[in-house]
XYZ file of C-alpha atoms in Angstrom:
271
model
C 130.762 103.743 154.893
C 133.322 106.408 154.009
C 131.982 108.680 156.723
C 132.285 105.896 159.293
C 135.925 105.327 158.291
C 136.740 109.032 158.460
C 135.031 109.383 161.829
C 137.026 106.441 163.156
C 140.284 108.037 162.010
C 139.335 111.361 163.548
C 138.455 109.589 166.784
C 141.889 107.974 166.869
C 143.447 111.410 166.351
C 141.372 112.904 169.145
C 139.246 115.008 166.795
C 135.969 113.126 167.175
C 133.930 111.809 170.066
C 132.989 108.208 170.679
C 129.381 109.220 170.176
C 130.279 110.394 166.673
C 131.785 106.983 165.862
C 128.731 105.144 167.175
C 126.416 107.485 165.318
C 128.261 106.882 162.040
C 128.190 103.126 162.584
C 124.450 103.228 163.304
C 123.894 105.190 160.132
C 125.972 102.666 158.190
C 123.844 99.838 159.636
C 120.656 101.549 158.463
C 122.065 101.894 154.953
C 123.089 98.243 154.888
C 119.614 97.154 155.986
C 118.076 99.303 153.258
C 120.428 97.672 150.750
C 119.324 94.183 151.827
C 115.659 95.175 151.466
C 116.328 96.649 148.032
C 118.058 93.449 146.930
C 115.095 91.394 148.138
C 112.639 93.625 146.251
C 114.808 93.296 143.155
C 114.709 89.504 143.332
C 110.924 89.483 143.864
C 110.443 91.802 140.893
C 112.659 89.548 138.777
C 110.597 86.476 139.715
C 107.308 88.234 138.944
C 108.542 89.494 135.580
C 109.975 86.100 134.628
C 106.658 84.454 135.458
C 104.776 87.068 133.443
C 106.868 86.477 130.306
C 106.744 82.688 130.820
C 110.375 82.203 131.806
C 111.621 79.975 134.617
C 111.414 81.911 137.897
C 114.984 80.879 138.650
C 116.191 83.149 135.838
C 117.387 86.502 137.179
C 116.356 89.377 134.928
C 118.585 92.451 135.077
C 117.853 95.881 133.609
C 119.968 96.743 130.583
C 120.437 100.316 131.843
C 122.259 101.254 135.006
C 120.116 104.336 135.573
C 116.446 104.964 134.858
C 116.163 107.106 131.733
C 113.310 109.217 130.438
C 111.411 107.707 127.508
C 109.432 110.244 125.502
C 106.967 108.502 123.197
C 104.621 111.467 122.713
C 105.888 115.018 123.018
C 104.100 116.815 125.877
C 103.755 120.004 123.830
C 101.682 118.373 121.064
C 98.368 120.282 120.747
C 95.384 118.631 122.401
C 93.270 118.765 119.255
C 95.941 116.858 117.360
C 96.149 114.122 119.986
C 92.370 113.780 120.183
C 92.069 113.628 116.395
C 94.734 110.953 116.240
C 92.974 108.930 118.919
C 89.620 109.200 117.132
C 91.234 107.879 113.967
C 93.247 105.056 115.515
C 91.379 103.703 118.539
C 89.958 100.277 117.609
C 86.872 100.810 119.770
C 85.615 103.477 117.392
C 86.158 101.162 114.456
C 83.981 98.574 116.149
C 81.339 101.208 116.911
C 81.318 102.243 113.251
C 80.855 98.622 112.210
C 77.859 98.338 114.563
C 76.314 101.450 112.996
C 76.788 100.082 109.485
C 75.288 96.737 110.492
C 72.292 98.485 112.064
C 71.817 100.553 108.886
C 71.871 97.410 106.780
C 69.229 95.832 109.002
C 67.080 98.958 108.678
C 67.310 98.944 104.883
C 66.676 95.227 104.819
C 63.539 95.683 106.902
C 62.308 98.440 104.573
C 63.006 96.681 101.279
C 62.202 93.220 102.524
C 58.531 94.078 102.838
C 58.390 95.392 99.291
C 60.027 92.428 97.595
C 57.807 89.347 97.212
C 58.960 85.969 98.411
C 59.202 83.048 95.977
C 58.905 79.517 97.287
C 58.659 75.875 96.305
C 56.864 73.091 98.175
C 57.413 69.406 97.545
C 54.663 67.003 98.525
C 55.216 63.318 99.050
C 52.485 61.034 97.809
C 51.030 63.609 95.467
C 47.891 65.761 95.632
C 44.849 64.887 93.578
C 43.094 67.872 92.045
C 39.384 67.922 91.254
C 38.234 67.415 87.755
C 40.487 66.267 85.006
C 43.718 67.862 86.347
C 46.489 65.343 87.134
C 47.932 64.921 90.620
C 50.811 67.262 91.551
C 53.859 66.844 93.770
C 55.494 70.287 93.437
C 53.911 73.648 94.168
C 55.309 77.110 93.388
C 54.031 80.141 95.251
C 54.601 83.893 95.656
C 54.024 85.785 98.915
C 53.943 89.517 99.496
C 54.061 90.360 103.209
C 53.719 94.119 102.974
C 50.126 94.033 104.205
C 50.606 91.344 106.872
C 48.790 92.479 109.998
C 47.635 95.536 108.035
C 51.275 96.519 107.403
C 52.178 96.674 111.080
C 54.664 93.780 110.890
C 56.894 95.471 108.314
C 56.627 98.804 110.094
C 57.567 97.237 113.428
C 60.696 95.640 111.961
C 61.709 98.920 110.346
C 61.172 100.895 113.555
C 63.152 98.349 115.559
C 66.066 98.480 113.120
C 65.982 102.296 113.104
C 66.055 102.334 116.915
C 69.055 99.993 116.961
C 70.899 102.245 114.525
C 70.152 105.319 116.646
C 71.388 103.572 119.785
C 74.586 102.533 118.004
C 75.217 106.156 117.015
C 74.657 107.319 120.593
C 77.128 104.718 121.871
C 79.678 105.932 119.346
C 79.221 109.556 120.408
C 79.638 108.612 124.081
C 82.734 106.638 123.207
C 84.225 109.598 121.342
C 83.753 111.813 124.391
C 85.231 109.157 126.652
C 88.304 108.769 124.427
C 88.814 112.540 124.297
C 88.686 112.696 128.097
C 91.179 109.849 128.433
C 93.621 111.551 126.062
C 93.422 114.874 127.892
C 93.870 113.232 131.301
C 96.884 111.241 130.062
C 98.485 114.338 128.553
C 98.074 116.251 131.814
C 99.683 113.355 133.674
C 102.673 113.515 131.311
C 103.018 117.288 131.766
C 102.808 117.000 135.559
C 105.359 114.171 135.636
C 107.736 116.197 133.457
C 107.515 119.126 135.866
C 108.141 116.787 138.796
C 111.351 115.599 137.132
C 112.587 119.180 136.905
C 111.798 119.822 140.567
C 113.477 116.569 141.600
C 116.617 117.413 139.615
C 116.859 120.769 141.371
C 116.416 118.998 144.692
C 119.261 116.595 143.904
C 121.571 119.430 142.867
C 120.819 121.360 146.054
C 121.311 118.263 148.246
C 124.631 117.459 146.570
C 125.876 121.015 147.041
C 124.884 121.149 150.692
C 126.437 117.768 151.416
C 129.722 118.878 149.851
C 129.800 121.951 152.077
C 128.903 119.980 155.211
C 131.562 117.358 154.477
C 134.330 119.896 153.853
C 133.455 121.776 157.028
C 133.483 118.531 158.998
C 136.897 117.493 157.660
C 138.285 120.949 158.478
C 136.928 120.819 162.013
C 134.366 123.552 161.400
C 131.202 121.492 161.150
C 129.320 118.756 162.941
C 128.923 115.151 161.994
C 125.172 115.540 162.363
C 125.195 118.012 159.482
C 126.938 115.463 157.257
C 124.485 112.728 158.216
C 121.549 115.038 157.555
C 123.047 115.993 154.196
C 123.455 112.340 153.244
C 119.847 111.616 154.191
C 118.606 114.596 152.184
C 120.621 113.533 149.128
C 119.354 109.950 149.368
C 115.728 111.122 149.524
C 116.277 113.562 146.642
C 117.701 110.818 144.434
C 114.796 108.521 145.291
C 112.357 111.285 144.406
C 114.080 111.767 141.056
C 113.879 108.065 140.221
C 110.199 107.939 141.172
C 109.510 111.031 139.062
C 111.204 109.482 136.022
C 109.263 106.236 136.484
C 105.983 108.156 136.745
C 106.866 110.068 133.595
C 107.632 106.878 131.655
C 104.406 105.248 132.816
C 102.445 108.356 131.879
C 104.071 108.302 128.435
C 103.048 104.685 127.918
C 99.503 105.525 129.015
C 99.303 108.464 126.600
C 100.756 106.386 123.786
C 98.051 103.791 124.361
C 95.238 106.346 124.662
C 96.018 107.897 121.278
C 95.907 104.435 119.691
C 99.627 103.917 119.012
C 101.224 100.528 119.449
C 104.205 100.015 121.702
C 107.185 98.685 119.785
C 109.922 96.642 121.383
C 112.410 99.475 120.938
C 110.148 101.849 122.826
C 109.582 99.383 125.608
């Protein structure tokens, strides 16, 4: 908008062509259209977020910060072994896998000792049972069973083998899960490192675009440069700033991913 005003003044003073004025106005129209689209995307994002947190969609949610800031939850330079060890201690999936192994071990021991311990039982008969001879009729019977030799001992052995197999499978699942968690942690850490490097590159790009635009603008005002150079400088600066914002967002998302992979909870202050 400022460039369009300056071009109009220079045109009135005979220092700019009509084509320059029209070109500046066209560029201003493109920027205004982009602003309208950005406002629409902002409203849609507000509606989606309000619906997600169970607020009326008519409520407009506004970011508390004017600019997107970096949020470092896990330092990128933390050694990989430390992150993996922390994840193996804190991830709830491994706790569940350990519980499955303990349960399988208990079933195996139960199958082994259950065959050795006799079973005591009581039977109650209605109407009574008359015994031969002079013994009186009986209604209650007590018995003891020892199932170690049922089916020549194959029944107890089968239960023990089945329980042992279940325990072995549970241990294999835990080992696979440990490898999977380690891979997730390493991948998340690499994403954080890459995003951090992208922020540095984007910041350099913004600084270069700002410097070049300043030179182009001064040359244009002094009658030494072209309006096209100023427009190109503005476009380059706009793209550089967008790249920086996207890099910061990617870094923050990668930080959240890494924080989750190592088993840490996200607190409201970190969010």
